[in-house]
mmCIF file with all atom_site columns, C-alpha atoms in Angstrom:
data_model
loop_
_atom_site.group_PDB
_atom_site.id
_atom_site.type_symbol
_atom_site.label_atom_id
_atom_site.label_alt_id
_atom_site.label_comp_id
_atom_site.label_asym_id
_atom_site.label_entity_id
_atom_site.label_seq_id
_atom_site.pdbx_PDB_ins_code
_atom_site.Cartn_x
_atom_site.Cartn_y
_atom_site.Cartn_z
_atom_site.occupancy
_atom_site.B_iso_or_equiv
_atom_site.pdbx_formal_charge
_atom_site.auth_seq_id
_atom_site.auth_comp_id
_atom_site.auth_asym_id
_atom_site.auth_atom_id
_atom_site.pdbx_PDB_model_num
ATOM 1   C CA . MET A 1 1   ? -21.790 22.468 6.729   1.00 0.00 ? 1   MET A CA 1
ATOM 2   C CA . ALA A 1 2   ? -18.013 22.691 6.481   1.00 0.00 ? 2   ALA A CA 1
ATOM 3   C CA . THR A 1 3   ? -16.041 23.790 9.503   1.00 0.00 ? 3   THR A CA 1
ATOM 4   C CA . PRO A 1 4   ? -13.167 26.254 9.002   1.00 0.00 ? 4   PRO A CA 1
ATOM 5   C CA . LEU A 1 5   ? -10.678 23.391 9.309   1.00 0.00 ? 5   LEU A CA 1
ATOM 6   C CA . THR A 1 6   ? -12.407 21.168 6.746   1.00 0.00 ? 6   THR A CA 1
ATOM 7   C CA . GLY A 1 7   ? -12.938 24.182 4.492   1.00 0.00 ? 7   GLY A CA 1
ATOM 8   C CA . ARG A 1 8   ? -9.201  24.973 4.598   1.00 0.00 ? 8   ARG A CA 1
ATOM 9   C CA . ALA A 1 9   ? -8.285  21.321 4.144   1.00 0.00 ? 9   ALA A CA 1
ATOM 10  C CA . THR A 1 10  ? -10.591 21.083 1.134   1.00 0.00 ? 10  THR A CA 1
ATOM 11  C CA . GLN A 1 11  ? -9.112  24.256 -0.337  1.00 0.00 ? 11  GLN A CA 1
ATOM 12  C CA . ALA A 1 12  ? -5.549  22.969 0.187   1.00 0.00 ? 12  ALA A CA 1
ATOM 13  C CA . PHE A 1 13  ? -6.470  19.619 -1.393  1.00 0.00 ? 13  PHE A CA 1
ATOM 14  C CA . ARG A 1 14  ? -7.973  21.391 -4.412  1.00 0.00 ? 14  ARG A CA 1
ATOM 15  C CA . GLN A 1 15  ? -4.784  23.448 -4.795  1.00 0.00 ? 15  GLN A CA 1
ATOM 16  C CA . LEU A 1 16  ? -2.793  20.192 -4.926  1.00 0.00 ? 16  LEU A CA 1
ATOM 17  C CA . VAL A 1 17  ? -4.974  18.218 -7.332  1.00 0.00 ? 17  VAL A CA 1
ATOM 18  C CA . GLY A 1 18  ? -6.404  21.098 -9.354  1.00 0.00 ? 18  GLY A CA 1
ATOM 19  C CA . PRO A 1 19  ? -9.625  22.964 -8.618  1.00 0.00 ? 19  PRO A CA 1
ATOM 20  C CA . GLU A 1 20  ? -11.436 21.305 -11.556 1.00 0.00 ? 20  GLU A CA 1
ATOM 21  C CA . ALA A 1 21  ? -10.774 17.750 -10.318 1.00 0.00 ? 21  ALA A CA 1
ATOM 22  C CA . THR A 1 22  ? -13.820 15.543 -10.649 1.00 0.00 ? 22  THR A CA 1
ATOM 23  C CA . ARG A 1 23  ? -15.194 13.349 -7.892  1.00 0.00 ? 23  ARG A CA 1
ATOM 24  C CA . LEU A 1 24  ? -13.771 10.289 -9.656  1.00 0.00 ? 24  LEU A CA 1
ATOM 25  C CA . GLU A 1 25  ? -10.322 11.913 -9.933  1.00 0.00 ? 25  GLU A CA 1
ATOM 26  C CA . ASN A 1 26  ? -10.419 12.778 -6.223  1.00 0.00 ? 26  ASN A CA 1
ATOM 27  C CA . VAL A 1 27  ? -11.486 9.259  -5.273  1.00 0.00 ? 27  VAL A CA 1
ATOM 28  C CA . GLY A 1 28  ? -8.609  7.947  -7.389  1.00 0.00 ? 28  GLY A CA 1
ATOM 29  C CA . THR A 1 29  ? -6.135  10.267 -5.686  1.00 0.00 ? 29  THR A CA 1
ATOM 30  C CA . ILE A 1 30  ? -7.216  9.315  -2.172  1.00 0.00 ? 30  ILE A CA 1
ATOM 31  C CA . SER A 1 31  ? -7.540  5.606  -2.977  1.00 0.00 ? 31  SER A CA 1
ATOM 32  C CA . THR A 1 32  ? -4.125  5.266  -4.597  1.00 0.00 ? 32  THR A CA 1
ATOM 33  C CA . ALA A 1 33  ? -2.517  7.245  -1.774  1.00 0.00 ? 33  ALA A CA 1
ATOM 34  C CA . LEU A 1 34  ? -4.071  5.022  0.894   1.00 0.00 ? 34  LEU A CA 1
ATOM 35  C CA . VAL A 1 35  ? -3.363  1.754  -0.938  1.00 0.00 ? 35  VAL A CA 1
ATOM 36  C CA . GLY A 1 36  ? 0.234   2.889  -1.531  1.00 0.00 ? 36  GLY A CA 1
ATOM 37  C CA . ALA A 1 37  ? 0.672   3.800  2.138   1.00 0.00 ? 37  ALA A CA 1
ATOM 38  C CA . ALA A 1 38  ? -0.717  0.436  3.271   1.00 0.00 ? 38  ALA A CA 1
ATOM 39  C CA . TRP A 1 39  ? 1.485   -1.411 0.814   1.00 0.00 ? 39  TRP A CA 1
ATOM 40  C CA . SER A 1 40  ? 4.556   0.572  1.893   1.00 0.00 ? 40  SER A CA 1
ATOM 41  C CA . VAL A 1 41  ? 3.943   -0.302 5.546   1.00 0.00 ? 41  VAL A CA 1
ATOM 42  C CA . ARG A 1 42  ? 3.727   -3.976 4.642   1.00 0.00 ? 42  ARG A CA 1
ATOM 43  C CA . ALA A 1 43  ? 6.970   -3.774 2.620   1.00 0.00 ? 43  ALA A CA 1
ATOM 44  C CA . ALA A 1 44  ? 8.728   -1.886 5.428   1.00 0.00 ? 44  ALA A CA 1
ATOM 45  C CA . ARG A 1 45  ? 7.652   -4.443 8.021   1.00 0.00 ? 45  ARG A CA 1
ATOM 46  C CA . ARG A 1 46  ? 8.854   -7.308 5.830   1.00 0.00 ? 46  ARG A CA 1
ATOM 47  C CA . ALA A 1 47  ? 12.233  -5.567 5.638   1.00 0.00 ? 47  ALA A CA 1
ATOM 48  C CA . ALA A 1 48  ? 12.203  -5.118 9.441   1.00 0.00 ? 48  ALA A CA 1
ATOM 49  C CA . LEU A 1 49  ? 12.504  -1.326 9.189   1.00 0.00 ? 49  LEU A CA 1
ATOM 50  C CA . SER A 1 50  ? 12.164  0.677  12.392  1.00 0.00 ? 50  SER A CA 1
ATOM 51  C CA . ALA A 1 51  ? 8.827   2.239  13.339  1.00 0.00 ? 51  ALA A CA 1
ATOM 52  C CA . PRO A 1 52  ? 10.002  5.768  12.366  1.00 0.00 ? 52  PRO A CA 1
ATOM 53  C CA . ALA A 1 53  ? 11.311  4.493  9.008   1.00 0.00 ? 53  ALA A CA 1
ATOM 54  C CA . THR A 1 54  ? 8.024   2.668  8.405   1.00 0.00 ? 54  THR A CA 1
ATOM 55  C CA . ALA A 1 55  ? 6.042   5.811  9.217   1.00 0.00 ? 55  ALA A CA 1
ATOM 56  C CA . GLY A 1 56  ? 8.272   7.860  6.918   1.00 0.00 ? 56  GLY A CA 1
ATOM 57  C CA . ALA A 1 57  ? 7.780   5.350  4.106   1.00 0.00 ? 57  ALA A CA 1
ATOM 58  C CA . ALA A 1 58  ? 4.012   5.594  4.589   1.00 0.00 ? 58  ALA A CA 1
ATOM 59  C CA . VAL A 1 59  ? 4.115   9.397  4.344   1.00 0.00 ? 59  VAL A CA 1
ATOM 60  C CA . PHE A 1 60  ? 6.252   9.214  1.196   1.00 0.00 ? 60  PHE A CA 1
ATOM 61  C CA . ALA A 1 61  ? 3.863   6.627  -0.259  1.00 0.00 ? 61  ALA A CA 1
ATOM 62  C CA . LEU A 1 62  ? 0.848   8.872  0.375   1.00 0.00 ? 62  LEU A CA 1
ATOM 63  C CA . ASP A 1 63  ? 2.590   11.596 -1.632  1.00 0.00 ? 63  ASP A CA 1
ATOM 64  C CA . LEU A 1 64  ? 4.084   9.440  -4.371  1.00 0.00 ? 64  LEU A CA 1
ATOM 65  C CA . PHE A 1 65  ? 1.321   6.914  -5.051  1.00 0.00 ? 65  PHE A CA 1
ATOM 66  C CA . GLY A 1 66  ? -1.384  9.572  -4.809  1.00 0.00 ? 66  GLY A CA 1
ATOM 67  C CA . GLY A 1 67  ? 0.793   11.861 -6.924  1.00 0.00 ? 67  GLY A CA 1
ATOM 68  C CA . VAL A 1 68  ? 1.269   9.307  -9.700  1.00 0.00 ? 68  VAL A CA 1
ATOM 69  C CA . TRP A 1 69  ? -2.520  9.160  -10.116 1.00 0.00 ? 69  TRP A CA 1
ATOM 70  C CA . THR A 1 70  ? -3.162  12.856 -9.581  1.00 0.00 ? 70  THR A CA 1
ATOM 71  C CA . ASN A 1 71  ? -0.440  14.184 -11.875 1.00 0.00 ? 71  ASN A CA 1
ATOM 72  C CA . MET A 1 72  ? -1.753  12.024 -14.723 1.00 0.00 ? 72  MET A CA 1
ATOM 73  C CA . THR A 1 73  ? -5.321  13.386 -14.517 1.00 0.00 ? 73  THR A CA 1
ATOM 74  C CA . PRO A 1 74  ? -6.449  15.955 -17.082 1.00 0.00 ? 74  PRO A CA 1
ATOM 75  C CA . SER A 1 75  ? -7.588  18.462 -14.446 1.00 0.00 ? 75  SER A CA 1
ATOM 76  C CA . CYS A 1 76  ? -4.260  18.341 -12.592 1.00 0.00 ? 76  CYS A CA 1
ATOM 77  C CA . LYS A 1 77  ? -2.303  18.708 -15.829 1.00 0.00 ? 77  LYS A CA 1
ATOM 78  C CA . ARG A 1 78  ? -4.424  21.736 -16.798 1.00 0.00 ? 78  ARG A CA 1
ATOM 79  C CA . TRP A 1 79  ? -3.893  23.229 -13.330 1.00 0.00 ? 79  TRP A CA 1
ATOM 80  C CA . TYR A 1 80  ? -0.118  22.893 -13.254 1.00 0.00 ? 80  TYR A CA 1
ATOM 81  C CA . HIS A 1 81  ? 0.276   23.908 -16.898 1.00 0.00 ? 81  HIS A CA 1
ATOM 82  C CA . ARG A 1 82  ? -1.991  26.965 -16.748 1.00 0.00 ? 82  ARG A CA 1
ATOM 83  C CA . PRO A 1 83  ? -0.715  30.379 -17.868 1.00 0.00 ? 83  PRO A CA 1
ATOM 84  C CA . GLY A 1 84  ? 2.019   31.606 -15.544 1.00 0.00 ? 84  GLY A CA 1
ATOM 85  C CA . GLN A 1 85  ? 3.289   28.099 -14.779 1.00 0.00 ? 85  GLN A CA 1
ATOM 86  C CA . GLY A 1 86  ? 6.408   27.737 -16.892 1.00 0.00 ? 86  GLY A CA 1
ATOM 87  C CA . PRO A 1 87  ? 9.565   25.651 -16.928 1.00 0.00 ? 87  PRO A CA 1
ATOM 88  C CA . VAL A 1 88  ? 10.947  27.313 -13.785 1.00 0.00 ? 88  VAL A CA 1
ATOM 89  C CA . SER A 1 89  ? 7.874   26.316 -11.748 1.00 0.00 ? 89  SER A CA 1
ATOM 90  C CA . HIS A 1 90  ? 8.041   22.747 -13.051 1.00 0.00 ? 90  HIS A CA 1
ATOM 91  C CA . LEU A 1 91  ? 11.737  22.448 -12.253 1.00 0.00 ? 91  LEU A CA 1
ATOM 92  C CA . ALA A 1 92  ? 11.103  23.915 -8.784  1.00 0.00 ? 92  ALA A CA 1
ATOM 93  C CA . PHE A 1 93  ? 8.335   21.358 -8.213  1.00 0.00 ? 93  PHE A CA 1
ATOM 94  C CA . ALA A 1 94  ? 10.697  18.534 -9.154  1.00 0.00 ? 94  ALA A CA 1
ATOM 95  C CA . ALA A 1 95  ? 13.514  20.013 -7.048  1.00 0.00 ? 95  ALA A CA 1
ATOM 96  C CA . ALA A 1 96  ? 11.239  20.181 -4.006  1.00 0.00 ? 96  ALA A CA 1
ATOM 97  C CA . HIS A 1 97  ? 10.879  16.387 -4.108  1.00 0.00 ? 97  HIS A CA 1
ATOM 98  C CA . VAL A 1 98  ? 13.887  15.578 -1.945  1.00 0.00 ? 98  VAL A CA 1
ATOM 99  C CA . HIS A 1 99  ? 12.848  11.992 -1.209  1.00 0.00 ? 99  HIS A CA 1
ATOM 100 C CA . PRO A 1 100 ? 16.153  10.578 -2.520  1.00 0.00 ? 100 PRO A CA 1
ATOM 101 C CA . HIS A 1 101 ? 18.156  12.755 -0.122  1.00 0.00 ? 101 HIS A CA 1
ATOM 102 C CA . VAL A 1 102 ? 16.075  11.634 2.842   1.00 0.00 ? 102 VAL A CA 1
ATOM 103 C CA . ILE A 1 103 ? 16.470  7.986  1.843   1.00 0.00 ? 103 ILE A CA 1
ATOM 104 C CA . ALA A 1 104 ? 20.207  8.524  1.314   1.00 0.00 ? 104 ALA A CA 1
ATOM 105 C CA . ARG A 1 105 ? 20.655  8.995  5.056   1.00 0.00 ? 105 ARG A CA 1
ATOM 106 C CA . THR A 1 106 ? 20.139  5.257  5.533   1.00 0.00 ? 106 THR A CA 1
ATOM 107 C CA . HIS A 1 107 ? 21.006  3.927  2.067   1.00 0.00 ? 107 HIS A CA 1
ATOM 108 C CA . PRO A 1 108 ? 24.228  1.909  1.698   1.00 0.00 ? 108 PRO A CA 1
ATOM 109 C CA . LYS A 1 109 ? 25.454  4.332  -1.005  1.00 0.00 ? 109 LYS A CA 1
ATOM 110 C CA . GLY A 1 110 ? 24.850  7.294  1.304   1.00 0.00 ? 110 GLY A CA 1
ATOM 111 C CA . TRP A 1 111 ? 24.724  10.809 -0.126  1.00 0.00 ? 111 TRP A CA 1
ATOM 112 C CA . ARG A 1 112 ? 25.691  9.542  -3.589  1.00 0.00 ? 112 ARG A CA 1
ATOM 113 C CA . TYR A 1 113 ? 22.296  7.866  -3.828  1.00 0.00 ? 113 TYR A CA 1
ATOM 114 C CA . GLY A 1 114 ? 20.460  11.138 -3.210  1.00 0.00 ? 114 GLY A CA 1
ATOM 115 C CA . VAL A 1 115 ? 22.666  13.225 -5.491  1.00 0.00 ? 115 VAL A CA 1
ATOM 116 C CA . ALA A 1 116 ? 22.522  10.710 -8.366  1.00 0.00 ? 116 ALA A CA 1
ATOM 117 C CA . HIS A 1 117 ? 18.727  10.502 -8.290  1.00 0.00 ? 117 HIS A CA 1
ATOM 118 C CA . HIS A 1 118 ? 18.087  14.196 -7.772  1.00 0.00 ? 118 HIS A CA 1
ATOM 119 C CA . ALA A 1 119 ? 20.532  15.199 -10.523 1.00 0.00 ? 119 ALA A CA 1
ATOM 120 C CA . TYR A 1 120 ? 18.980  12.679 -12.914 1.00 0.00 ? 120 TYR A CA 1
ATOM 121 C CA . LEU A 1 121 ? 15.449  13.837 -12.062 1.00 0.00 ? 121 LEU A CA 1
ATOM 122 C CA . LEU A 1 122 ? 16.227  17.526 -12.588 1.00 0.00 ? 122 LEU A CA 1
ATOM 123 C CA . THR A 1 123 ? 18.132  16.874 -15.823 1.00 0.00 ? 123 THR A CA 1
ATOM 124 C CA . ALA A 1 124 ? 15.347  14.642 -17.160 1.00 0.00 ? 124 ALA A CA 1
ATOM 125 C CA . THR A 1 125 ? 12.717  17.231 -16.207 1.00 0.00 ? 125 THR A CA 1
ATOM 126 C CA . GLY A 1 126 ? 14.654  19.909 -18.084 1.00 0.00 ? 126 GLY A CA 1
ATOM 127 C CA . VAL A 1 127 ? 14.964  17.668 -21.147 1.00 0.00 ? 127 VAL A CA 1
ATOM 128 C CA . VAL A 1 128 ? 11.207  16.971 -21.153 1.00 0.00 ? 128 VAL A CA 1
ATOM 129 C CA . LEU A 1 129 ? 10.321  20.639 -20.731 1.00 0.00 ? 129 LEU A CA 1
ATOM 130 C CA . ARG A 1 130 ? 12.586  21.665 -23.620 1.00 0.00 ? 130 ARG A CA 1
ATOM 131 C CA . SER A 1 131 ? 11.339  18.962 -25.993 1.00 0.00 ? 131 SER A CA 1
ATOM 132 C CA . PRO A 1 132 ? 8.555   19.445 -28.560 1.00 0.00 ? 132 PRO A CA 1
ATOM 133 C CA . ARG A 1 133 ? 5.156   19.065 -26.872 1.00 0.00 ? 133 ARG A CA 1
ATOM 134 C CA . ARG A 1 134 ? 4.100   16.207 -29.138 1.00 0.00 ? 134 ARG A CA 1
ATOM 135 C CA . LEU A 1 135 ? 7.082   14.110 -27.969 1.00 0.00 ? 135 LEU A CA 1
ATOM 136 C CA . GLN A 1 136 ? 7.003   14.937 -24.258 1.00 0.00 ? 136 GLN A CA 1
ATOM 137 C CA . GLN A 1 137 ? 4.859   12.009 -23.071 1.00 0.00 ? 137 GLN A CA 1
ATOM 138 C CA . ALA A 1 138 ? 6.972   9.401  -24.837 1.00 0.00 ? 138 ALA A CA 1
ATOM 139 C CA . LEU A 1 139 ? 10.239  11.046 -23.819 1.00 0.00 ? 139 LEU A CA 1
ATOM 140 C CA . ALA A 1 140 ? 9.150   11.463 -20.190 1.00 0.00 ? 140 ALA A CA 1
ATOM 141 C CA . THR A 1 141 ? 8.144   7.806  -20.010 1.00 0.00 ? 141 THR A CA 1
ATOM 142 C CA . VAL A 1 142 ? 11.481  6.624  -21.427 1.00 0.00 ? 142 VAL A CA 1
ATOM 143 C CA . LEU A 1 143 ? 13.359  8.945  -19.047 1.00 0.00 ? 143 LEU A CA 1
ATOM 144 C CA . ALA A 1 144 ? 11.315  7.547  -16.131 1.00 0.00 ? 144 ALA A CA 1
ATOM 145 C CA . LEU A 1 145 ? 12.468  4.082  -17.192 1.00 0.00 ? 145 LEU A CA 1
ATOM 146 C CA . GLY A 1 146 ? 16.036  5.407  -17.170 1.00 0.00 ? 146 GLY A CA 1
ATOM 147 C CA . GLY A 1 147 ? 15.550  6.627  -13.596 1.00 0.00 ? 147 GLY A CA 1
ATOM 148 C CA . ILE A 1 148 ? 14.149  3.244  -12.594 1.00 0.00 ? 148 ILE A CA 1
ATOM 149 C CA . ALA A 1 149 ? 17.203  1.587  -14.179 1.00 0.00 ? 149 ALA A CA 1
ATOM 150 C CA . LEU A 1 150 ? 19.436  3.994  -12.234 1.00 0.00 ? 150 LEU A CA 1
ATOM 151 C CA . ASP A 1 151 ? 17.722  2.896  -9.022  1.00 0.00 ? 151 ASP A CA 1
ATOM 152 C CA . ALA A 1 152 ? 18.232  -0.776 -9.938  1.00 0.00 ? 152 ALA A CA 1
ATOM 153 C CA . ARG A 1 153 ? 21.924  -0.013 -10.542 1.00 0.00 ? 153 ARG A CA 1
ATOM 154 C CA . LEU A 1 154 ? 22.364  1.868  -7.266  1.00 0.00 ? 154 LEU A CA 1
ATOM 155 C CA . GLY A 1 155 ? 20.253  -0.632 -5.352  1.00 0.00 ? 155 GLY A CA 1
ATOM 156 C CA . PRO A 1 156 ? 16.769  0.352  -4.215  1.00 0.00 ? 156 PRO A CA 1
ATOM 157 C CA . PRO A 1 157 ? 16.269  1.394  -0.621  1.00 0.00 ? 157 PRO A CA 1
ATOM 158 C CA . PRO A 1 158 ? 15.663  -1.542 1.714   1.00 0.00 ? 158 PRO A CA 1
ATOM 159 C CA . GLY A 1 159 ? 11.925  -2.001 2.243   1.00 0.00 ? 159 GLY A CA 1
ATOM 160 C CA . ALA A 1 160 ? 11.053  0.725  -0.263  1.00 0.00 ? 160 ALA A CA 1
ATOM 161 C CA . ALA A 1 161 ? 11.919  -0.551 -3.739  1.00 0.00 ? 161 ALA A CA 1
ATOM 162 C CA . TRP A 1 162 ? 8.716   1.157  -4.939  1.00 0.00 ? 162 TRP A CA 1
ATOM 163 C CA . MET A 1 163 ? 9.894   4.661  -3.978  1.00 0.00 ? 163 MET A CA 1
ATOM 164 C CA . MET A 1 164 ? 12.033  5.857  -6.884  1.00 0.00 ? 164 MET A CA 1
ATOM 165 C CA . PRO A 1 165 ? 9.886   4.246  -9.600  1.00 0.00 ? 165 PRO A CA 1
ATOM 166 C CA . ALA A 1 166 ? 6.878   6.075  -8.132  1.00 0.00 ? 166 ALA A CA 1
ATOM 167 C CA . ASP A 1 167 ? 8.883   9.319  -7.864  1.00 0.00 ? 167 ASP A CA 1
ATOM 168 C CA . TYR A 1 168 ? 9.918   9.162  -11.515 1.00 0.00 ? 168 TYR A CA 1
ATOM 169 C CA . LEU A 1 169 ? 6.409   8.293  -12.737 1.00 0.00 ? 169 LEU A CA 1
ATOM 170 C CA . LYS A 1 170 ? 4.859   11.077 -10.688 1.00 0.00 ? 170 LYS A CA 1
ATOM 171 C CA . LEU A 1 171 ? 7.287   13.768 -11.773 1.00 0.00 ? 171 LEU A CA 1
ATOM 172 C CA . LEU A 1 172 ? 8.266   12.961 -15.363 1.00 0.00 ? 172 LEU A CA 1
ATOM 173 C CA . PRO A 1 173 ? 5.261   11.634 -17.343 1.00 0.00 ? 173 PRO A CA 1
ATOM 174 C CA . GLY A 1 174 ? 2.971   13.015 -14.645 1.00 0.00 ? 174 GLY A CA 1
ATOM 175 C CA . HIS A 1 175 ? 3.972   16.534 -13.691 1.00 0.00 ? 175 HIS A CA 1
ATOM 176 C CA . ALA A 1 176 ? 6.416   17.622 -16.411 1.00 0.00 ? 176 ALA A CA 1
ATOM 177 C CA . VAL A 1 177 ? 4.069   16.769 -19.310 1.00 0.00 ? 177 VAL A CA 1
ATOM 178 C CA . GLY A 1 178 ? 1.174   19.122 -19.965 1.00 0.00 ? 178 GLY A CA 1
ATOM 179 C CA . PRO A 1 179 ? -2.388  18.223 -20.915 1.00 0.00 ? 179 PRO A CA 1
ATOM 180 C CA . ALA A 1 180 ? -3.066  16.462 -24.198 1.00 0.00 ? 180 ALA A CA 1
ATOM 181 C CA . GLY A 1 181 ? -4.347  18.548 -27.058 1.00 0.00 ? 181 GLY A CA 1
ATOM 182 C CA . ASP A 1 182 ? -3.092  21.875 -25.733 1.00 0.00 ? 182 ASP A CA 1
ATOM 183 C CA . GLY A 1 183 ? -1.944  23.054 -29.136 1.00 0.00 ? 183 GLY A CA 1
ATOM 184 C CA . ALA A 1 184 ? 0.387   20.857 -31.121 1.00 0.00 ? 184 ALA A CA 1
ATOM 185 C CA . ASP A 1 185 ? 3.747   22.255 -32.033 1.00 0.00 ? 185 ASP A CA 1
ATOM 186 C CA . PRO A 1 186 ? 5.112   21.995 -35.555 1.00 0.00 ? 186 PRO A CA 1
ATOM 187 C CA . ALA A 1 187 ? 6.526   18.687 -36.665 1.00 0.00 ? 187 ALA A CA 1
ATOM 188 C CA . VAL A 1 188 ? 10.207  18.307 -35.929 1.00 0.00 ? 188 VAL A CA 1
#
């Protein structure tokens, strides 16, 4: 029998991953989040990051690695692209991911790192959302590669070179692109 706490935690989890998520999708979400967190701790320790920075990287990795998996699942895509969830909600979701601004506090490029990544992410999200549905997956993937190239140009955060690639994969081909076969638009 579920306790009120586990019942609320389960409900919150289902709101994140989509209420129709299968057992396999949920196992994938939890597994990738945990593996990502463990890997991020190892990378942070190798870079001799402080204990708070290592803990922060682990929390980001739980979100980003788990989110890359989750946002690519059919049930999550159906959930976040259901009626009533339009471009404004998708842009707000992307805008709420302020990871680059947090990292910028310790990045050699400072605030410019956060602004460059956040501006690119929001612009790319808008481009994907305004593109024909049949081209969104390909466009989002190419734009994610552009974001990864931007991070290579700016210099990835010490001990967390995985962070921005995961952020772009989670939010562009993952979250911004709706489920496959949801009604093709006319050829452009």
